Amino acid sequence: MASTKAPASSGGVNGPGRAAIGVRTLREDRWWLTPLTTFVVFSAFIVYATWRAFANADYYAEPYLSPFYSPCLGDCVKGSSDFGQPLDWFPLSAALIILIFPLGFRLTCYYYRKAYYRSFWLSPPACAVAEPHTKYTGETRLPLILNNIHRYFWYAAIAVGLILTWDTLLTFQDVNGGRVGLGSLIFVVNVTFIWLYTLSCHSCRHAVGGRLRHFSEHPVRYRLWTWVSRINVHHAKFAWYSLFSVAFADLYVMLLANGTITETRFF
Ligand code: FES
C-alpha cells in the first residue's frame, strides 16, 4: 500500500519538480510591508518586555499589579502578592517565574507562528515569494516541534486570564472602599482583549467542539463551538490588540510606580 506520508522536501523552491522561475517573485505589490511591519513591532515588544521582565522594579502601584508580574510569586513588594510568595527564594526577577506561560502561549500560537515564520524566518516572507532556505523540515524536530504543545499552553492561559481578571477586579477597591481610576479602565480593556485572544484560540475551538460526530447530541458544546468560531476569525486582530494592551497596562503601572504620572480618579 502506498504511503500517505508527505515526503520531506529538499531543495526548497529550487527543488526538483518546482517551476524554474528566474526571479524571487512575480508579485509587484508591496508584499514586504506586512512582514517588515510585523518584524519591527514584534522586535520592539520583545525589547520592551525583556527590559521590563528583568527590571524587577516599578511593577506595583497600589492597587495595580503589572500583568507582566502577575501572579507575583517571588520576593515581591509588599501588597503585590495575592497568592502568597511560595517562590520567595527565587534570586531573579519575579516576572521570570511566570513568563513562560504567556510567552509559550504566544510563541506556539498558530497566528503568531505564521507571523514570525514570515517576518523573522522568511519562510516564506509572503505568498508566492521564494524563501531563502534550501530545506524544509516543518515542525518535525526541535525546536519547532515544541509548537505542537500549544493546547497545553492554552490550559495555562485560561488560568492566567482568570488571575488577570482577579487583578482587574481588585483595582476597583482600595482601603476606603470602591474606586474607579484610569488604570482600572486600562486593566478592563487589557483583560477583555486577553480573554478575546485566549477564547478565540484554535485550540479552544477544538477543545469545545472538536472530535464530535453529531453536534445535535451535544447542544451545549455546539453552542460554545459556534460562539468560539465567530470570534476565531478575528484571532489575529486579538493577538495584536492584546499584545499592545498588555504592554500599555504594564507601562501605565510603571509610570505610576516610579512617580512619572499620578492616577486620574473618576470615583
Ligand atoms: Fe493563537 Fe491558540 S491559536 S492562541
XYZ file of C-alpha atoms and ligand atoms in Angstrom:
271
model
C 0.000 0.000 0.000
C 1.365 3.410 -0.925
C 2.483 5.620 1.942
C 0.297 8.654 2.636
C 3.115 10.447 4.425
C 4.284 13.621 2.691
C 7.891 13.305 1.536
C 10.422 15.580 3.217
C 11.009 18.492 0.913
C 14.550 19.298 -0.072
C 15.953 21.924 -2.317
C 13.293 24.480 -1.368
C 11.880 26.411 -4.291
C 14.742 25.166 -6.419
C 13.971 21.546 -5.688
C 13.053 19.012 -8.349
C 9.539 19.370 -9.641
C 9.319 23.087 -8.875
C 8.780 25.553 -11.689
C 12.015 27.268 -12.668
C 11.488 30.995 -12.188
C 14.442 33.297 -12.545
C 13.287 35.973 -10.113
C 12.416 35.744 -6.451
C 8.789 36.635 -7.059
C 6.495 37.818 -9.792
C 4.496 39.904 -7.341
C 4.548 43.632 -7.988
C 2.630 44.792 -4.910
C 4.288 45.825 -1.636
C 4.299 42.253 -0.290
C 7.223 43.093 2.012
C 5.268 45.666 4.009
C 3.403 43.225 6.263
C 6.408 41.060 7.256
C 8.517 44.185 7.774
C 5.878 45.809 9.989
C 5.492 42.580 11.938
C 9.256 42.345 12.393
C 9.558 45.914 13.674
C 6.580 45.730 16.060
C 7.458 42.286 17.433
C 11.075 43.301 17.918
C 10.012 46.441 19.775
C 7.717 44.387 22.006
C 10.427 41.796 22.697
C 12.915 44.512 23.676
C 10.385 46.274 25.908
C 9.064 43.084 27.544
C 12.578 41.736 28.171
C 13.684 45.010 29.752
C 10.574 45.123 31.945
C 10.762 41.456 32.919
C 14.358 41.789 34.092
C 13.871 45.206 35.722
C 12.212 43.711 38.807
C 11.062 47.214 39.761
C 8.096 49.559 39.345
C 5.622 46.751 38.755
C 3.192 47.581 41.554
C 1.354 50.820 42.286
C -1.498 50.005 44.591
C -3.958 48.700 43.523
C -2.323 47.968 40.177
C -0.055 44.996 39.570
C 1.618 44.874 36.178
C 0.339 41.941 34.084
C 3.985 41.047 33.377
C 4.417 40.226 37.082
C 1.098 38.609 37.874
C 0.811 36.475 39.916
C 3.775 37.787 41.895
C 5.119 34.597 43.451
C 8.713 35.607 44.148
C 10.188 38.071 46.589
C 7.728 40.779 45.564
C 6.997 44.210 47.002
C 4.507 44.466 49.842
C 0.868 44.163 48.809
C 1.542 42.779 45.338
C 1.242 39.053 46.124
C -2.394 37.971 46.297
C -1.388 34.338 46.068
C 1.476 34.398 48.555
C 5.190 34.202 47.822
C 5.940 30.461 47.635
C 8.990 31.155 45.459
C 10.483 33.986 47.505
C 13.854 32.217 47.304
C 13.960 32.831 43.541
C 17.008 35.059 43.044
C 15.955 36.769 39.811
C 13.023 38.947 38.805
C 9.622 37.576 39.851
C 8.365 38.131 36.295
C 10.660 35.378 35.037
C 8.819 32.784 37.149
C 5.557 33.114 35.286
C 6.715 34.485 31.940
C 6.999 31.028 30.397
C 3.206 30.658 30.309
C 2.120 33.780 28.374
C 5.325 33.622 26.341
C 4.849 29.939 25.498
C 1.204 30.558 24.660
C 2.040 33.304 22.185
C 5.125 31.652 20.713
C 3.181 28.478 19.902
C 0.034 30.316 18.743
C -0.993 29.376 15.205
C -1.321 33.016 14.198
C 1.981 34.126 15.720
C 3.711 31.175 14.090
C 2.580 32.383 10.711
C 3.644 35.930 11.614
C 7.139 35.145 12.854
C 7.851 32.408 10.318
C 7.226 35.053 7.671
C 8.819 38.086 9.264
C 11.796 36.562 11.125
C 12.460 33.268 9.286
C 11.306 34.487 5.868
C 9.881 31.022 5.437
C 8.385 32.247 3.172
C 8.149 36.024 3.684
C 4.853 36.166 1.769
C 2.673 34.109 -0.541
C 4.356 33.429 -3.878
C 7.681 34.868 -2.697
C 10.599 32.441 -2.668
C 12.197 31.752 0.672
C 15.974 31.767 1.098
C 16.081 28.320 2.735
C 17.010 25.269 0.747
C 15.475 22.734 3.102
C 12.086 22.384 4.720
C 11.613 20.245 7.815
C 8.442 21.880 9.119
C 7.664 21.354 12.771
C 9.056 17.856 12.931
C 12.166 18.448 15.037
C 13.476 20.664 17.801
C 12.856 23.443 18.478
C 9.793 23.928 16.266
C 8.286 20.568 17.213
C 7.550 22.193 20.583
C 4.902 24.248 18.824
C 2.722 21.155 18.993
C 2.181 21.624 22.725
C 0.128 24.756 22.111
C -3.034 23.318 23.616
C -1.269 22.805 26.966
C -0.221 26.428 26.991
C -3.863 27.232 26.278
C -4.858 25.494 29.508
C -2.313 27.656 31.343
C -3.609 30.733 29.512
C -7.062 30.140 30.998
C -5.503 30.299 34.476
C -3.555 33.437 33.502
C -6.769 35.021 32.225
C -8.559 34.268 35.499
C -5.699 35.750 37.536
C -5.621 38.910 35.408
C -9.392 39.176 35.809
C -8.944 38.979 39.574
C -6.231 41.661 39.415
C -8.604 43.853 37.437
C -11.422 43.426 39.949
C -9.035 44.424 42.745
C -8.383 47.755 41.045
C -11.954 48.799 41.785
C -11.341 48.989 45.504
C -8.862 50.417 47.972
C -8.737 50.798 51.751
C -11.517 53.408 51.576
C -13.874 51.202 49.552
C -14.923 51.384 45.911
C -12.946 53.387 43.400
C -12.573 53.845 39.661
C -9.306 55.114 38.259
C -7.957 55.455 34.734
C -5.821 52.398 35.443
C -8.944 50.338 36.195
C -10.284 51.147 32.742
C -6.933 50.294 31.144
C -6.955 46.989 33.016
C -10.525 46.245 31.878
C -9.586 46.873 28.248
C -6.486 44.726 28.631
C -8.221 41.775 30.271
C -11.019 41.952 27.679
C -8.503 41.642 24.847
C -6.648 38.909 26.725
C -9.873 36.904 27.007
C -10.842 37.530 23.395
C -7.396 36.372 22.317
C -7.489 33.322 24.607
C -11.021 32.239 23.748
C -10.638 32.768 20.014
C -7.672 30.353 20.034
C -7.863 27.434 17.602
C -7.136 25.023 20.457
C -10.080 26.467 22.352
C -12.318 25.854 19.336
C -11.111 22.279 19.173
C -11.436 21.782 22.943
C -15.079 22.845 22.988
C -16.281 21.358 19.709
C -13.661 19.014 18.330
C -13.990 15.264 17.792
C -17.775 15.313 17.855
C -19.617 13.122 15.391
C -23.003 14.696 15.913
C -23.424 18.257 17.092
C -27.123 17.526 17.596
C -26.236 15.226 20.503
C -24.099 17.913 22.176
C -26.133 21.137 22.066
C -24.068 22.938 24.732
C -20.758 22.169 23.083
C -22.262 23.062 19.714
C -23.370 26.430 21.093
C -19.890 27.063 22.518
C -18.222 25.958 19.291
C -20.453 28.323 17.310
C -19.550 31.206 19.592
C -15.816 30.459 19.541
C -15.945 30.063 15.741
C -17.416 33.535 15.468
C -14.532 35.174 17.331
C -11.945 32.744 15.959
C -11.991 34.523 12.590
C -10.733 37.650 14.379
C -7.977 35.823 16.250
C -5.124 37.651 14.501
C -6.622 41.011 15.423
C -6.992 39.980 19.060
C -3.386 38.747 19.039
C -2.231 42.245 18.116
C -4.654 44.160 20.325
C -3.822 42.085 23.388
C -0.097 42.496 22.702
C -0.476 46.274 22.741
C -2.876 46.334 25.678
C -0.701 44.193 27.941
C 2.341 46.370 27.204
C 0.309 49.532 27.750
C -1.100 48.271 31.065
C 2.443 47.493 32.218
C 3.681 50.900 31.055
C 0.901 52.656 32.955
C 1.764 50.798 36.167
C 5.460 51.547 35.715
C 4.840 55.280 35.228
C 2.604 55.349 38.300
C 5.064 53.357 40.391
C 8.099 55.476 39.545
C 6.163 58.709 40.082
C 6.230 59.947 36.488
C 2.444 60.320 36.458
C -0.337 60.356 39.037
C -3.583 58.448 38.808
C -6.684 60.071 37.333
C -9.582 59.141 39.594
C -13.170 59.161 38.339
C -14.665 57.937 41.584
Fe -3.405 31.626 18.727
Fe -4.125 29.455 20.123
S -4.054 29.701 18.013
S -3.565 31.417 20.868
